[in-house]
PDB file of C-alpha atoms and ligand atoms in Angstrom:
ATOM      1  CA  MET A 190      -0.149   0.242   0.014  1.00 30.00           C
ATOM      2  CA  GLY A 191       1.759   3.103  -0.637  1.00 30.00           C
ATOM      3  CA  SER A 192       2.229   5.960   1.433  1.00 30.00           C
ATOM      4  CA  ASN A 193       1.575   8.707  -1.014  1.00 31.00           C
ATOM      5  CA  ALA A 194      -2.439   9.362   0.115  1.00 32.00           C
ATOM      6  CA  ASN A 195      -2.172  12.053   2.552  1.00 34.00           C
ATOM      7  CA  ASN A 196      -5.820  11.599   3.013  1.00 35.00           C
ATOM      8  CA  ILE A 197      -7.610  15.397   3.649  1.00 39.00           C
ATOM      9  CA  VAL A 198     -11.068  14.794   5.876  1.00 40.00           C
ATOM     10  CA  ILE A 199     -13.673  17.564   5.264  1.00 44.00           C
ATOM     11  CA  GLU A 200     -16.712  18.330   6.646  1.00 42.00           C
ATOM     12  CA  ALA A 201     -19.796  17.822   5.304  1.00 46.00           C
ATOM     13  CA  VAL A 202     -22.844  19.423   3.915  1.00 47.00           C
ATOM     14  CA  PRO A 203     -25.798  19.445   5.915  1.00 52.00           C
ATOM     15  CA  GLY A 204     -28.387  17.560   5.204  1.00 61.00           C
ATOM     16  CA  SER A 205     -26.745  14.207   3.636  1.00 64.00           C
ATOM     17  CA  LYS A 206     -28.236  10.629   4.487  1.00 74.00           C
ATOM     18  CA  TYR A 207     -24.697   9.144   4.782  1.00 82.00           C
ATOM     19  CA  THR A 208     -21.815  10.045   7.019  1.00 83.00           C
ATOM     20  CA  ALA A 209     -18.822   9.940   6.323  1.00 83.00           C
ATOM     21  CA  LYS A 210     -16.283   6.589   7.573  1.00 87.00           C
ATOM     22  CA  THR A 211     -13.325   8.416   9.836  1.00 84.00           C
ATOM     23  CA  PRO A 212     -10.081   6.750   8.895  1.00 85.00           C
ATOM     24  CA  ASP A 213      -8.300   5.008  12.334  1.00 86.00           C
ATOM     25  CA  ALA A 214      -4.679   6.182  13.493  1.00 84.00           C
ATOM     26  CA  ASN A 215      -3.164   4.618  10.572  1.00 85.00           C
ATOM     27  CA  GLY A 216      -4.968   6.029   8.165  1.00 82.00           C
ATOM     28  CA  LEU A 217      -7.209   3.265   7.386  1.00 91.00           C
ATOM     29  CA  ILE A 218     -11.098   2.819   7.261  1.00 94.00           C
ATOM     30  CA  ASN A 219     -12.693  -0.128   8.689  1.00 94.00           C
ATOM     31  CA  TYR A 220     -15.392  -1.274   6.449  1.00 96.00           C
ATOM     32  CA  THR A 221     -17.683  -4.034   7.823  1.00 96.00           C
ATOM     33  CA  VAL A 222     -18.566  -7.043   6.150  1.00 97.00           C
ATOM     34  CA  GLU A 223     -21.941  -5.949   4.538  1.00 97.00           C
ATOM     35  CA  GLU A 224     -20.036  -2.844   3.626  1.00 97.00           C
ATOM     36  CA  ASP A 225     -17.268  -4.852   1.401  1.00 98.00           C
ATOM     37  CA  SER A 226     -20.197  -7.268   0.390  1.00 98.00           C
ATOM     38  CA  VAL A 227     -21.876  -4.445  -1.505  1.00 98.00           C
ATOM     39  CA  TRP A 228     -18.633  -3.196  -3.351  1.00 98.00           C
ATOM     40  CA  ARG A 229     -18.105  -7.224  -4.105  1.00 98.00           C
ATOM     41  CA  ASP A 230     -21.772  -6.817  -5.703  1.00 98.00           C
ATOM     42  CA  LEU A 231     -21.173  -3.984  -7.597  1.00 98.00           C
ATOM     43  CA  ILE A 232     -18.035  -4.217  -9.189  1.00 98.00           C
ATOM     44  CA  GLN A 233     -18.414  -7.749 -10.272  1.00 97.00           C
ATOM     45  CA  ARG A 234     -21.867  -7.137 -11.968  1.00 97.00           C
ATOM     46  CA  GLN A 235     -20.104  -3.804 -13.080  1.00 97.00           C
ATOM     47  CA  GLN A 236     -17.319  -5.229 -14.622  1.00 97.00           C
ATOM     48  CA  PRO A 237     -18.586  -7.385 -17.757  1.00 97.00           C
ATOM     49  CA  ALA A 238     -21.255  -4.620 -17.756  1.00 97.00           C
ATOM     50  CA  VAL A 239     -18.837  -2.125 -19.180  1.00 97.00           C
ATOM     51  CA  LYS A 240     -17.691  -4.639 -21.948  1.00 97.00           C
ATOM     52  CA  GLY A 241     -18.176  -3.481 -24.860  1.00 96.00           C
ATOM     53  CA  VAL A 242     -19.207   0.351 -23.336  1.00 97.00           C
ATOM     54  CA  ALA A 243     -16.413   1.273 -21.768  1.00 98.00           C
ATOM     55  CA  CYS A 244     -13.827   3.573 -23.818  1.00 98.00           C
ATOM     56  CA  GLN A 245     -10.226   1.900 -24.280  1.00 97.00           C
ATOM     57  CA  GLU A 246      -8.774   4.638 -21.580  1.00 98.00           C
ATOM     58  CA  PHE A 247     -11.525   3.087 -18.854  1.00 98.00           C
ATOM     59  CA  VAL A 248     -10.404  -0.099 -19.633  1.00 98.00           C
ATOM     60  CA  HIS A 249      -6.955   0.633 -19.063  1.00 98.00           C
ATOM     61  CA  GLY A 250      -7.359   2.733 -16.517  1.00 98.00           C
ATOM     62  CA  MET A 251      -9.228  -0.549 -14.842  1.00 98.00           C
ATOM     63  CA  GLU A 252      -5.890  -2.563 -15.669  1.00 98.00           C
ATOM     64  CA  LEU A 253      -3.634  -0.144 -13.836  1.00 98.00           C
ATOM     65  CA  LEU A 254      -5.907   0.391 -10.405  1.00 98.00           C
ATOM     66  CA  ASN A 255      -6.150  -2.954 -10.107  1.00 98.00           C
ATOM     67  CA  LEU A 256      -9.186  -2.911  -7.733  1.00 98.00           C
ATOM     68  CA  PRO A 257     -10.082  -5.575  -4.874  1.00 98.00           C
ATOM     69  CA  GLN A 258     -12.984  -7.491  -5.832  1.00 98.00           C
ATOM     70  CA  ASP A 259     -14.110  -8.589  -2.425  1.00 97.00           C
ATOM     71  CA  ARG A 260     -13.734  -5.551  -0.514  1.00 98.00           C
ATOM     72  CA  ILE A 261     -13.652  -1.625  -0.528  1.00 98.00           C
ATOM     73  CA  PRO A 262     -10.550  -0.646  -1.470  1.00 98.00           C
ATOM     74  CA  GLN A 263      -8.675   2.230   1.051  1.00 97.00           C
ATOM     75  CA  LEU A 264      -7.911   5.301  -0.576  1.00 95.00           C
ATOM     76  CA  ALA A 265      -4.474   5.258  -0.254  1.00 95.00           C
ATOM     77  CA  GLU A 266      -4.361   1.699  -2.449  1.00 96.00           C
ATOM     78  CA  VAL A 267      -6.030   3.674  -4.798  1.00 98.00           C
ATOM     79  CA  SER A 268      -3.139   6.692  -4.772  1.00 97.00           C
ATOM     80  CA  GLU A 269      -0.570   4.782  -5.775  1.00 98.00           C
ATOM     81  CA  PRO A 270      -0.931   3.596  -9.179  1.00 98.00           C
ATOM     82  CA  LEU A 271      -2.706   7.044 -10.108  1.00 98.00           C
ATOM     83  CA  GLY A 272      -0.269   8.842  -8.585  1.00 98.00           C
ATOM     84  CA  HIS A 273       2.468   7.053 -10.469  1.00 98.00           C
ATOM     85  CA  ALA A 274       0.311   7.080 -14.070  1.00 98.00           C
ATOM     86  CA  THR A 275      -1.080  10.453 -13.824  1.00 98.00           C
ATOM     87  CA  GLY A 276       0.314  12.203 -10.268  1.00 98.00           C
ATOM     88  CA  TRP A 277      -3.027  12.331  -9.029  1.00 98.00           C
ATOM     89  CA  GLY A 278      -4.381  11.227  -5.469  1.00 98.00           C
ATOM     90  CA  ALA A 279      -7.723  10.319  -4.022  1.00 96.00           C
ATOM     91  CA  ALA A 280      -8.968  12.501  -1.076  1.00 94.00           C
ATOM     92  CA  ALA A 281     -11.105  11.165   1.488  1.00 91.00           C
ATOM     93  CA  VAL A 282     -14.618  13.308   2.265  1.00 88.00           C
ATOM     94  CA  PRO A 283     -18.358  13.442   3.540  1.00 77.00           C
ATOM     95  CA  ALA A 284     -20.827  12.416   1.111  1.00 70.00           C
ATOM     96  CA  LEU A 285     -21.478  15.975  -0.418  1.00 74.00           C
ATOM     97  CA  ILE A 286     -18.422  18.948  -0.300  1.00 84.00           C
ATOM     98  CA  PRO A 287     -18.791  22.928  -1.337  1.00 89.00           C
ATOM     99  CA  PHE A 288     -17.853  23.623  -4.586  1.00 91.00           C
ATOM    100  CA  THR A 289     -15.076  25.467  -3.939  1.00 93.00           C
ATOM    101  CA  THR A 290     -13.712  22.670  -1.563  1.00 94.00           C
ATOM    102  CA  PHE A 291     -13.936  20.203  -4.483  1.00 95.00           C
ATOM    103  CA  CYS A 292     -12.403  23.079  -7.198  1.00 96.00           C
ATOM    104  CA  ASN A 293      -9.505  23.151  -4.739  1.00 97.00           C
ATOM    105  CA  LEU A 294      -8.837  20.057  -4.523  1.00 97.00           C
ATOM    106  CA  LEU A 295      -9.271  19.104  -7.954  1.00 98.00           C
ATOM    107  CA  ALA A 296      -6.773  21.917  -8.803  1.00 98.00           C
ATOM    108  CA  ASN A 297      -4.616  20.340  -6.645  1.00 98.00           C
ATOM    109  CA  LYS A 298      -4.463  17.245  -8.301  1.00 98.00           C
ATOM    110  CA  ARG A 299      -6.778  15.409  -5.427  1.00 98.00           C
ATOM    111  CA  PHE A 300      -9.681  13.756  -6.505  1.00 97.00           C
ATOM    112  CA  PRO A 301     -12.546  13.914  -3.229  1.00 95.00           C
ATOM    113  CA  CYS A 302     -14.069  10.339  -2.702  1.00 94.00           C
ATOM    114  CA  ALA A 303     -16.927  10.138  -0.116  1.00 92.00           C
ATOM    115  CA  THR A 304     -16.009   7.122   1.743  1.00 93.00           C
ATOM    116  CA  PHE A 305     -19.119   6.266   2.794  1.00 94.00           C
ATOM    117  CA  ILE A 306     -20.749   2.754   0.169  1.00 95.00           C
ATOM    118  CA  ARG A 307     -24.292   2.631  -0.241  1.00 94.00           C
ATOM    119  CA  THR A 308     -26.916   0.267   1.139  1.00 94.00           C
ATOM    120  CA  ARG A 309     -28.012  -2.791  -0.481  1.00 94.00           C
ATOM    121  CA  GLU A 310     -31.309  -1.096  -0.272  1.00 91.00           C
ATOM    122  CA  GLU A 311     -30.026   1.291  -2.970  1.00 91.00           C
ATOM    123  CA  LEU A 312     -27.871  -0.931  -4.995  1.00 91.00           C
ATOM    124  CA  ASN A 313     -28.446   0.353  -8.070  1.00 89.00           C
ATOM    125  CA  TYR A 314     -29.556   3.755  -7.933  1.00 82.00           C
ATOM    126  CA  LEU A 315     -28.106   6.688  -5.357  1.00 81.00           C
ATOM    127  CA  GLU A 316     -28.243  10.079  -5.871  1.00 80.00           C
ATOM    128  CA  GLU A 317     -25.069  11.113  -3.859  1.00 84.00           C
ATOM    129  CA  PRO A 318     -21.723  10.189  -5.036  1.00 89.00           C
ATOM    130  CA  ASP A 319     -20.430   7.059  -2.826  1.00 93.00           C
ATOM    131  CA  ILE A 320     -16.774   5.446  -3.070  1.00 96.00           C
ATOM    132  CA  PHE A 321     -18.118   2.900  -5.530  1.00 97.00           C
ATOM    133  CA  HIS A 322     -19.152   5.578  -8.287  1.00 96.00           C
ATOM    134  CA  GLU A 323     -15.607   7.693  -7.138  1.00 96.00           C
ATOM    135  CA  VAL A 324     -13.303   5.409  -7.595  1.00 98.00           C
ATOM    136  CA  PHE A 325     -14.193   2.879  -9.800  1.00 98.00           C
ATOM    137  CA  GLY A 326     -16.575   5.359 -11.951  1.00 98.00           C
ATOM    138  CA  HIS A 327     -13.965   8.702 -11.488  1.00 98.00           C
ATOM    139  CA  CYS A 328     -10.227   7.164 -10.565  1.00 98.00           C
ATOM    140  CA  THR A 329     -10.082   4.836 -13.321  1.00 98.00           C
ATOM    141  CA  MET A 330     -10.367   7.855 -16.064  1.00 98.00           C
ATOM    142  CA  LEU A 331      -8.060   9.973 -13.585  1.00 98.00           C
ATOM    143  CA  THR A 332      -5.076   7.298 -14.794  1.00 98.00           C
ATOM    144  CA  ASN A 333      -5.490   8.847 -18.590  1.00 97.00           C
ATOM    145  CA  PRO A 334      -3.679  11.808 -18.573  1.00 96.00           C
ATOM    146  CA  SER A 335      -6.211  14.273 -21.245  1.00 96.00           C
ATOM    147  CA  PHE A 336      -8.485  13.366 -19.027  1.00 97.00           C
ATOM    148  CA  ALA A 337      -6.815  14.335 -15.584  1.00 97.00           C
ATOM    149  CA  ALA A 338      -5.075  17.826 -17.146  1.00 96.00           C
ATOM    150  CA  PHE A 339      -9.035  18.853 -17.928  1.00 96.00           C
ATOM    151  CA  THR A 340      -9.874  17.845 -14.412  1.00 97.00           C
ATOM    152  CA  GLU A 341      -6.972  19.792 -12.997  1.00 97.00           C
ATOM    153  CA  THR A 342      -7.741  22.808 -15.001  1.00 96.00           C
ATOM    154  CA  TYR A 343     -11.644  22.656 -14.505  1.00 96.00           C
ATOM    155  CA  GLY A 344     -10.353  23.116 -10.679  1.00 97.00           C
ATOM    156  CA  LYS A 345      -8.523  25.678 -11.468  1.00 96.00           C
ATOM    157  CA  LEU A 346     -11.311  27.535 -13.465  1.00 94.00           C
ATOM    158  CA  GLY A 347     -13.635  26.767 -10.789  1.00 95.00           C
ATOM    159  CA  LEU A 348     -11.576  28.797  -8.035  1.00 96.00           C
ATOM    160  CA  GLU A 349     -12.067  31.640  -9.927  1.00 94.00           C
ATOM    161  CA  ALA A 350     -16.108  31.586 -10.962  1.00 93.00           C
ATOM    162  CA  GLY A 351     -18.354  33.533  -9.442  1.00 92.00           C
ATOM    163  CA  ASP A 352     -21.958  32.181  -9.222  1.00 91.00           C
ATOM    164  CA  THR A 353     -23.339  32.095 -12.410  1.00 91.00           C
ATOM    165  CA  GLU A 354     -19.806  31.257 -13.903  1.00 94.00           C
ATOM    166  CA  ARG A 355     -20.047  27.817 -11.473  1.00 94.00           C
ATOM    167  CA  THR A 356     -23.454  27.012 -12.612  1.00 94.00           C
ATOM    168  CA  PHE A 357     -21.695  26.851 -16.326  1.00 96.00           C
ATOM    169  CA  LEU A 358     -19.377  24.964 -15.077  1.00 95.00           C
ATOM    170  CA  GLU A 359     -21.118  22.257 -12.875  1.00 94.00           C
ATOM    171  CA  ARG A 360     -23.157  21.353 -16.515  1.00 96.00           C
ATOM    172  CA  LEU A 361     -19.495  20.864 -18.194  1.00 97.00           C
ATOM    173  CA  TYR A 362     -18.521  18.535 -15.783  1.00 96.00           C
ATOM    174  CA  TRP A 363     -21.873  16.751 -15.934  1.00 96.00           C
ATOM    175  CA  PHE A 364     -21.630  16.483 -19.483  1.00 97.00           C
ATOM    176  CA  THR A 365     -18.282  15.181 -19.533  1.00 97.00           C
ATOM    177  CA  VAL A 366     -16.873  14.047 -16.291  1.00 97.00           C
ATOM    178  CA  GLU A 367     -20.596  12.152 -15.383  1.00 96.00           C
ATOM    179  CA  PHE A 368     -22.150  11.596 -18.436  1.00 97.00           C
ATOM    180  CA  GLY A 369     -19.813  11.906 -21.540  1.00 97.00           C
ATOM    181  CA  LEU A 370     -19.527   9.713 -24.442  1.00 97.00           C
ATOM    182  CA  LEU A 371     -16.682   9.557 -26.882  1.00 97.00           C
ATOM    183  CA  GLN A 372     -16.928   8.493 -30.637  1.00 96.00           C
ATOM    184  CA  THR A 373     -14.352   6.076 -31.548  1.00 96.00           C
ATOM    185  CA  PRO A 374     -13.413   3.683 -34.392  1.00 94.00           C
ATOM    186  CA  GLU A 375     -15.153   0.730 -32.722  1.00 94.00           C
ATOM    187  CA  GLY A 376     -18.817   3.169 -32.118  1.00 95.00           C
ATOM    188  CA  ILE A 377     -19.801   4.966 -29.349  1.00 96.00           C
ATOM    189  CA  ARG A 378     -17.993   4.691 -26.316  1.00 97.00           C
ATOM    190  CA  VAL A 379     -18.502   6.129 -22.563  1.00 98.00           C
ATOM    191  CA  TYR A 380     -15.875   7.911 -20.441  1.00 98.00           C
ATOM    192  CA  GLY A 381     -18.372   9.545 -18.331  1.00 98.00           C
ATOM    193  CA  GLY A 382     -18.131   8.247 -14.700  1.00 97.00           C
ATOM    194  CA  GLY A 383     -22.053   8.526 -13.909  1.00 95.00           C
ATOM    195  CA  ILE A 384     -22.668   6.314 -16.220  1.00 96.00           C
ATOM    196  CA  LEU A 385     -19.847   3.642 -15.565  1.00 97.00           C
ATOM    197  CA  SER A 386     -20.647   2.979 -12.289  1.00 96.00           C
ATOM    198  CA  SER A 387     -24.335   2.735 -13.116  1.00 95.00           C
ATOM    199  CA  ILE A 388     -25.806  -0.533 -13.875  1.00 95.00           C
ATOM    200  CA  GLY A 389     -29.280   0.952 -14.986  1.00 93.00           C
ATOM    201  CA  GLU A 390     -26.935   3.873 -17.101  1.00 94.00           C
ATOM    202  CA  THR A 391     -25.245   1.579 -18.386  1.00 95.00           C
ATOM    203  CA  GLN A 392     -27.518  -0.194 -20.352  1.00 94.00           C
ATOM    204  CA  TYR A 393     -29.691   2.827 -21.549  1.00 94.00           C
ATOM    205  CA  ALA A 394     -26.138   4.761 -23.078  1.00 93.00           C
ATOM    206  CA  CYS A 395     -25.688   2.006 -25.637  1.00 85.00           C
ATOM    207  CA  SER A 396     -29.983   2.179 -26.558  1.00 90.00           C
ATOM    208  CA  SER A 397     -31.303   3.845 -29.168  1.00 91.00           C
ATOM    209  CA  GLU A 398     -33.136   6.202 -26.371  1.00 94.00           C
ATOM    210  CA  PRO A 399     -30.436   9.224 -25.130  1.00 96.00           C
ATOM    211  CA  ASP A 400     -30.518  12.003 -28.056  1.00 96.00           C
ATOM    212  CA  LEU A 401     -26.656  12.079 -28.755  1.00 97.00           C
ATOM    213  CA  ARG A 402     -25.074  15.022 -29.710  1.00 97.00           C
ATOM    214  CA  PRO A 403     -21.582  16.022 -30.804  1.00 97.00           C
ATOM    215  CA  PHE A 404     -19.982  18.242 -28.809  1.00 97.00           C
ATOM    216  CA  ASP A 405     -20.228  21.876 -28.746  1.00 97.00           C
ATOM    217  CA  LEU A 406     -19.151  23.775 -25.468  1.00 97.00           C
ATOM    218  CA  VAL A 407     -21.451  26.550 -25.833  1.00 97.00           C
ATOM    219  CA  ASP A 408     -24.722  24.150 -26.107  1.00 98.00           C
ATOM    220  CA  VAL A 409     -23.223  21.939 -23.429  1.00 97.00           C
ATOM    221  CA  PHE A 410     -23.229  25.259 -21.053  1.00 97.00           C
ATOM    222  CA  ARG A 411     -27.199  26.020 -22.486  1.00 97.00           C
ATOM    223  CA  THR A 412     -28.434  22.276 -21.625  1.00 97.00           C
ATOM    224  CA  PRO A 413     -30.468  22.243 -18.321  1.00 95.00           C
ATOM    225  CA  TYR A 414     -29.807  18.684 -16.854  1.00 93.00           C
ATOM    226  CA  ARG A 415     -31.619  16.761 -13.886  1.00 90.00           C
ATOM    227  CA  ILE A 416     -29.769  14.750 -11.550  1.00 87.00           C
ATOM    228  CA  ASP A 417     -32.661  11.951 -10.540  1.00 85.00           C
ATOM    229  CA  ILE A 418     -33.102  10.146 -14.219  1.00 86.00           C
ATOM    230  CA  MET A 419     -32.016   8.539 -16.612  1.00 89.00           C
ATOM    231  CA  GLN A 420     -29.825  11.430 -19.334  1.00 93.00           C
ATOM    232  CA  PRO A 421     -32.091  12.206 -22.154  1.00 94.00           C
ATOM    233  CA  ILE A 422     -28.844  13.851 -24.039  1.00 96.00           C
ATOM    234  CA  TYR A 423     -25.617  13.484 -23.854  1.00 97.00           C
ATOM    235  CA  TYR A 424     -22.372  15.113 -25.649  1.00 98.00           C
ATOM    236  CA  VAL A 425     -19.955  13.140 -27.743  1.00 97.00           C
ATOM    237  CA  LEU A 426     -15.999  14.266 -27.952  1.00 97.00           C
ATOM    238  CA  GLU A 427     -14.312  12.904 -30.928  1.00 96.00           C
ATOM    239  CA  ASN A 428     -11.324  12.056 -28.989  1.00 93.00           C
ATOM    240  CA  ILE A 429     -10.495  11.769 -25.201  1.00 95.00           C
ATOM    241  CA  GLU A 430      -7.419  14.111 -25.755  1.00 94.00           C
ATOM    242  CA  ASP A 431     -10.053  16.930 -27.053  1.00 95.00           C
ATOM    243  CA  LEU A 432     -11.149  17.656 -23.121  1.00 93.00           C
ATOM    244  CA  PHE A 433      -7.500  18.917 -22.428  1.00 88.00           C
ATOM    245  CA  LYS A 434      -8.370  21.588 -25.655  1.00 92.00           C
ATOM    246  CA  VAL A 435     -12.046  21.973 -23.892  1.00 93.00           C
ATOM    247  CA  ALA A 436     -10.199  23.061 -20.963  1.00 87.00           C
ATOM    248  CA  HIS A 437      -8.048  25.403 -22.796  1.00 89.00           C
ATOM    249  CA  MET A 438     -10.492  27.194 -24.416  1.00 92.00           C
ATOM    250  CA  ASP A 439     -11.651  30.320 -23.548  1.00 93.00           C
ATOM    251  CA  LEU A 440     -14.784  29.152 -21.142  1.00 94.00           C
ATOM    252  CA  PHE A 441     -15.643  32.529 -19.887  1.00 92.00           C
ATOM    253  CA  SER A 442     -16.585  34.249 -23.370  1.00 95.00           C
ATOM    254  CA  ALA A 443     -18.220  30.278 -24.330  1.00 96.00           C
ATOM    255  CA  MET A 444     -20.780  31.485 -21.060  1.00 96.00           C
ATOM    256  CA  LYS A 445     -21.542  34.949 -21.947  1.00 96.00           C
ATOM    257  CA  LYS A 446     -22.235  33.480 -25.640  1.00 97.00           C
ATOM    258  CA  ALA A 447     -24.765  30.513 -23.838  1.00 97.00           C
ATOM    259  CA  GLU A 448     -25.792  33.358 -21.725  1.00 96.00           C
ATOM    260  CA  GLU A 449     -27.030  35.505 -24.933  1.00 97.00           C
ATOM    261  CA  LEU A 450     -28.482  32.520 -26.662  1.00 97.00           C
ATOM    262  CA  GLY A 451     -30.435  31.583 -23.275  1.00 94.00           C
ATOM    263  CA  MET A 452     -30.881  27.717 -21.757  1.00 95.00           C
ATOM    264  CA  PHE A 453     -32.667  25.218 -24.253  1.00 92.00           C
ATOM    265  CA  GLU A 454     -35.557  23.562 -23.482  1.00 90.00           C
ATOM    266  CA  PRO A 455     -35.906  20.876 -21.042  1.00 89.00           C
ATOM    267  CA  ALA A 456     -35.664  17.729 -22.571  1.00 88.00           C
ATOM    268  CA  PHE A 457     -37.126  15.885 -19.473  1.00 85.00           C
ATOM    269  CA  PRO A 458     -40.782  16.918 -17.555  1.00 85.00           C
ATOM    270  CA  PRO A 459     -40.750  19.328 -14.742  1.00 80.00           C
ATOM    271  CA  LYS A 460     -40.428  17.769 -11.749  1.00 74.00           C
ATOM    272  CA  GLU A 461     -41.275  20.314  -8.743  1.00 64.00           C
ATOM    273  CA  ASP A 462     -39.148  19.121  -5.940  1.00 53.00           C
ATOM    274  CA  ALA A 463     -36.184  18.099  -8.389  1.00 48.00           C
ATOM    275  CA  LYS A 464     -32.677  19.420  -8.472  1.00 50.00           C
ATOM    276  CA  SER A 465     -31.812  20.627 -11.997  1.00 49.00           C
ATOM    277  CA  ALA A 466     -29.340  23.077 -13.083  1.00 49.00           C
TER     278      ALA A 466
HETATM  279 FE1  LIG B 723     -19.090  11.951  -9.974  1.00 90.04          FE
END
């Protein structure tokens, strides 16, 4: 196990249903047999499910991380191969953290990972990111240099953003890191961790249901989303290196243009109490 994890523990946002697991004096988190069995069931179901769906960068990342099959990994175990690949590490955080804290970690190449795991009742779906989502869905992709550089730059931009810009940036994150697709010679493949850590969305993403649109920064900024449904729209990049280019575009000008043009009509039904952005 590596010693480069240096995990950070940050205060939770009030209202979260789950509580963070606190590391012991040795920096290790003790999970219960039940929690380890939830991880086992999730990873053993998801690994075959993402075959032929996940992009090759994700598949390569899975090989590099070589995640345990029968128990929840310690974040230090994740940070070690991640550090070798791109200099990134995983940082322990509670369920949800403020945007500024989140961006500060990303800007320092630390990926915030909630340390709790979902309960068996929420095996298929939960709104809050748990350790399976963070590690399997996101840390895997962070072994890719272009994806890692994009995420780091995103954090730096987030620290400069005001409230309006932050909302645009959240949309960019949503339609790339969480729900991004790639056009490859083999067909459409997924790099978004929100899809690849969800059994339902993995199957749905390959169906003819979602509306696939070519990635366009201004369009992404104009697209509303809901966090509690399968995504009706995905944006497709030509290749993963384009993320690096996106990070170096004039994002703030693109936001101004999006603001002038206005938001697209939502491609989903309204829901009174839904969190949308
Ligand atoms: Fe996520």
